[in-house]
Amino acid sequence: MCVRCDRITDAPVVVAEVRQNSGPGFHVYACRECAPGFPPVPDVLELFGGPYEGGRERGEREE
């Protein structure tokens, strides 16, 4: 079912990923007509910078 227009669709598009601390997360879907109105789904590891940035561990200096 589309998160924006509430219609049932045969070709859903993932528009968001919801992560949870306990238990599995879930995807949020939209129909093909509403999907372009959502921003692209970011990679959660890129948002928070993870322990490895630029090929080395955070805090290591380049020599």
Short mmCIF file of N, CA, C and O in Angstrom, two decimals:
data_model
loop_
_atom_site.label_atom_id
_atom_site.label_comp_id
_atom_site.label_asym_id
_atom_site.label_seq_id
_atom_site.Cartn_x
_atom_site.Cartn_y
_atom_site.Cartn_z
N MET A 1 0.84 -1.17 0.00
CA MET A 1 0.00 0.00 0.00
C MET A 1 0.89 1.24 0.00
O MET A 1 1.91 1.29 0.69
N CYS A 2 0.52 2.23 -0.76
CA CYS A 2 1.29 3.47 -0.88
C CYS A 2 1.16 4.29 0.40
O CYS A 2 0.05 4.53 0.88
N VAL A 3 2.29 4.74 0.92
CA VAL A 3 2.30 5.53 2.13
C VAL A 3 1.69 6.92 1.93
O VAL A 3 1.19 7.52 2.87
N ARG A 4 1.68 7.42 0.72
CA ARG A 4 1.14 8.76 0.47
C ARG A 4 -0.34 8.74 0.10
O ARG A 4 -1.14 9.45 0.68
N CYS A 5 -0.74 7.93 -0.88
CA CYS A 5 -2.13 7.97 -1.37
C CYS A 5 -3.00 6.82 -0.85
O CYS A 5 -4.18 6.77 -1.14
N ASP A 6 -2.39 5.87 -0.11
CA ASP A 6 -3.10 4.73 0.49
C ASP A 6 -3.71 3.77 -0.52
O ASP A 6 -4.58 2.98 -0.17
N ARG A 7 -3.28 3.81 -1.78
CA ARG A 7 -3.77 2.85 -2.77
C ARG A 7 -2.93 1.59 -2.75
O ARG A 7 -1.73 1.64 -2.50
N ILE A 8 -3.55 0.47 -3.06
CA ILE A 8 -2.84 -0.80 -3.21
C ILE A 8 -2.19 -0.79 -4.59
O ILE A 8 -2.81 -0.41 -5.58
N THR A 9 -0.92 -1.21 -4.67
CA THR A 9 -0.20 -1.21 -5.94
C THR A 9 0.43 -2.57 -6.19
O THR A 9 0.84 -3.25 -5.26
N ASP A 10 0.52 -2.95 -7.47
CA ASP A 10 1.18 -4.20 -7.85
C ASP A 10 2.68 -3.99 -8.07
O ASP A 10 3.41 -4.95 -8.23
N ALA A 11 3.12 -2.73 -8.11
CA ALA A 11 4.53 -2.42 -8.36
C ALA A 11 5.02 -1.40 -7.32
O ALA A 11 5.29 -0.24 -7.64
N PRO A 12 5.15 -1.82 -6.04
CA PRO A 12 5.58 -0.88 -5.01
C PRO A 12 7.05 -0.47 -5.16
O PRO A 12 7.86 -1.23 -5.69
N VAL A 13 7.36 0.73 -4.70
CA VAL A 13 8.73 1.26 -4.73
C VAL A 13 9.12 1.57 -3.28
O VAL A 13 8.37 2.23 -2.56
N VAL A 14 10.29 1.11 -2.85
CA VAL A 14 10.77 1.41 -1.49
C VAL A 14 11.16 2.89 -1.44
O VAL A 14 11.98 3.35 -2.23
N VAL A 15 10.56 3.64 -0.50
CA VAL A 15 10.87 5.07 -0.37
C VAL A 15 11.54 5.38 0.96
O VAL A 15 12.03 6.49 1.16
N ALA A 16 11.56 4.42 1.89
CA ALA A 16 12.24 4.62 3.18
C ALA A 16 12.51 3.27 3.82
O ALA A 16 11.81 2.30 3.54
N GLU A 17 13.53 3.25 4.66
CA GLU A 17 13.85 2.06 5.46
C GLU A 17 13.81 2.49 6.91
O GLU A 17 14.49 3.44 7.28
N VAL A 18 13.02 1.81 7.71
CA VAL A 18 12.92 2.13 9.13
C VAL A 18 13.72 1.09 9.90
O VAL A 18 13.43 -0.10 9.81
N ARG A 19 14.72 1.54 10.63
CA ARG A 19 15.56 0.64 11.43
C ARG A 19 15.10 0.72 12.87
O ARG A 19 14.66 1.77 13.34
N GLN A 20 15.24 -0.39 13.60
CA GLN A 20 14.84 -0.43 15.00
C GLN A 20 15.96 -1.00 15.83
O GLN A 20 16.76 -1.79 15.35
N ASN A 21 16.03 -0.60 17.10
CA ASN A 21 17.06 -1.11 18.00
C ASN A 21 16.83 -2.57 18.35
O ASN A 21 17.78 -3.31 18.54
N SER A 22 15.58 -2.96 18.50
CA SER A 22 15.29 -4.36 18.80
C SER A 22 14.29 -4.88 17.78
O SER A 22 13.30 -4.23 17.47
N GLY A 23 14.58 -6.02 17.23
CA GLY A 23 13.70 -6.60 16.22
C GLY A 23 14.02 -6.08 14.84
O GLY A 23 14.83 -5.18 14.65
N PRO A 24 13.39 -6.69 13.85
CA PRO A 24 13.67 -6.29 12.47
C PRO A 24 13.05 -4.94 12.12
O PRO A 24 12.04 -4.54 12.69
N GLY A 25 13.67 -4.24 11.21
CA GLY A 25 13.11 -3.01 10.69
C GLY A 25 12.11 -3.32 9.60
O GLY A 25 11.70 -4.47 9.42
N PHE A 26 11.71 -2.29 8.86
CA PHE A 26 10.76 -2.52 7.78
C PHE A 26 10.92 -1.46 6.70
O PHE A 26 11.56 -0.43 6.92
N HIS A 27 10.37 -1.74 5.54
CA HIS A 27 10.41 -0.82 4.41
C HIS A 27 9.09 -0.06 4.32
O HIS A 27 8.04 -0.58 4.68
N VAL A 28 9.18 1.17 3.82
CA VAL A 28 7.99 1.98 3.55
C VAL A 28 7.87 2.06 2.04
O VAL A 28 8.85 2.37 1.35
N TYR A 29 6.68 1.79 1.51
CA TYR A 29 6.47 1.71 0.07
C TYR A 29 5.57 2.83 -0.44
O TYR A 29 4.73 3.34 0.29
N ALA A 30 5.74 3.15 -1.72
CA ALA A 30 4.86 4.08 -2.42
C ALA A 30 4.55 3.50 -3.79
O ALA A 30 5.27 2.63 -4.29
N CYS A 31 3.49 4.00 -4.40
CA CYS A 31 3.18 3.58 -5.77
C CYS A 31 4.10 4.32 -6.74
O CYS A 31 4.78 5.28 -6.35
N ARG A 32 4.15 3.88 -7.96
CA ARG A 32 5.05 4.49 -8.96
C ARG A 32 4.71 5.95 -9.22
O ARG A 32 5.57 6.73 -9.57
N GLU A 33 3.45 6.34 -9.05
CA GLU A 33 3.06 7.73 -9.28
C GLU A 33 3.54 8.65 -8.15
O GLU A 33 3.94 9.78 -8.38
N CYS A 34 3.50 8.17 -6.91
CA CYS A 34 3.88 8.99 -5.75
C CYS A 34 5.38 8.93 -5.43
O CYS A 34 5.92 9.85 -4.81
N ALA A 35 6.07 7.86 -5.82
CA ALA A 35 7.47 7.65 -5.45
C ALA A 35 8.41 8.80 -5.84
O ALA A 35 9.29 9.14 -5.05
N PRO A 36 8.27 9.43 -7.02
CA PRO A 36 9.19 10.52 -7.35
C PRO A 36 9.12 11.71 -6.39
O PRO A 36 10.05 12.50 -6.32
N GLY A 37 8.05 11.83 -5.61
CA GLY A 37 7.92 12.93 -4.66
C GLY A 37 8.71 12.74 -3.38
O GLY A 37 8.80 13.65 -2.56
N PHE A 38 9.32 11.56 -3.20
CA PHE A 38 10.12 11.28 -2.01
C PHE A 38 11.60 11.46 -2.33
O PHE A 38 12.03 11.14 -3.44
N PRO A 39 12.40 11.93 -1.38
CA PRO A 39 13.84 12.01 -1.63
C PRO A 39 14.45 10.61 -1.71
O PRO A 39 13.85 9.65 -1.21
N PRO A 40 15.63 10.46 -2.32
CA PRO A 40 16.26 9.14 -2.40
C PRO A 40 16.53 8.58 -1.00
O PRO A 40 16.77 9.32 -0.06
N VAL A 41 16.48 7.26 -0.87
CA VAL A 41 16.73 6.60 0.41
C VAL A 41 18.24 6.67 0.69
O VAL A 41 19.04 6.13 -0.08
N PRO A 42 18.66 7.33 1.79
CA PRO A 42 20.09 7.40 2.10
C PRO A 42 20.57 6.09 2.71
O PRO A 42 19.80 5.33 3.30
N ASP A 43 21.86 5.83 2.58
CA ASP A 43 22.46 4.67 3.22
C ASP A 43 22.76 5.07 4.66
O ASP A 43 23.50 6.01 4.92
N VAL A 44 22.17 4.37 5.61
CA VAL A 44 22.29 4.74 7.02
C VAL A 44 23.76 4.75 7.47
O VAL A 44 24.15 5.54 8.32
N LEU A 45 24.60 3.89 6.90
CA LEU A 45 26.01 3.88 7.28
C LEU A 45 26.72 5.15 6.83
O LEU A 45 27.66 5.60 7.48
N GLU A 46 26.30 5.74 5.74
CA GLU A 46 26.89 7.00 5.29
C GLU A 46 26.42 8.17 6.15
O GLU A 46 27.16 9.13 6.36
N LEU A 47 25.22 8.11 6.67
CA LEU A 47 24.69 9.20 7.49
C LEU A 47 25.47 9.39 8.78
O LEU A 47 25.73 10.52 9.21
N PHE A 48 25.86 8.30 9.40
CA PHE A 48 26.52 8.38 10.69
C PHE A 48 28.02 8.18 10.63
O PHE A 48 28.69 8.24 11.65
N GLY A 49 28.56 7.95 9.47
CA GLY A 49 30.01 7.91 9.31
C GLY A 49 30.69 6.62 9.70
O GLY A 49 31.85 6.51 9.53
N GLY A 50 30.09 5.66 10.29
CA GLY A 50 30.70 4.36 10.59
C GLY A 50 32.13 4.44 11.09
O GLY A 50 32.75 5.50 11.11
N PRO A 51 32.70 3.34 11.55
CA PRO A 51 34.06 3.35 12.08
C PRO A 51 35.14 3.50 11.01
O PRO A 51 36.25 3.88 11.32
N TYR A 52 34.82 3.20 9.75
CA TYR A 52 35.81 3.30 8.69
C TYR A 52 35.39 4.39 7.71
O TYR A 52 34.37 4.28 7.07
N GLU A 53 36.19 5.42 7.65
CA GLU A 53 35.90 6.51 6.71
C GLU A 53 37.12 6.70 5.82
O GLU A 53 38.24 6.80 6.31
N GLY A 54 36.92 6.74 4.56
CA GLY A 54 38.02 6.97 3.63
C GLY A 54 39.06 5.87 3.61
O GLY A 54 40.22 6.11 3.35
N GLY A 55 38.68 4.63 3.93
CA GLY A 55 39.59 3.50 3.84
C GLY A 55 40.45 3.28 5.07
O GLY A 55 41.29 2.42 5.11
N ARG A 56 40.30 4.09 6.12
CA ARG A 56 41.07 3.88 7.35
C ARG A 56 40.15 4.10 8.55
O ARG A 56 39.10 4.70 8.43
N GLU A 57 40.58 3.61 9.70
CA GLU A 57 39.76 3.77 10.88
C GLU A 57 39.71 5.23 11.30
O GLU A 57 40.67 5.98 11.13
N ARG A 58 38.58 5.63 11.87
CA ARG A 58 38.42 6.99 12.36
C ARG A 58 39.48 7.25 13.43
O ARG A 58 39.76 6.42 14.27
N GLY A 59 40.09 8.39 13.40
CA GLY A 59 41.10 8.76 14.36
C GLY A 59 42.52 8.49 13.89
O GLY A 59 43.47 9.07 14.40
N GLU A 60 42.69 7.61 12.90
CA GLU A 60 44.03 7.37 12.35
C GLU A 60 44.41 8.54 11.46
O GLU A 60 43.61 9.08 10.72
N ARG A 61 45.67 8.94 11.56
CA ARG A 61 46.14 10.02 10.71
C ARG A 61 46.81 9.47 9.48
O ARG A 61 47.44 8.41 9.51
N GLU A 62 46.68 10.19 8.39
CA GLU A 62 47.34 9.81 7.15
C GLU A 62 48.79 10.24 7.23
O GLU A 62 49.11 11.34 7.62
N GLU A 63 49.71 9.34 6.88
CA GLU A 63 51.14 9.66 6.94
C GLU A 63 51.71 9.90 5.59
O GLU A 63 51.27 9.54 4.60
#
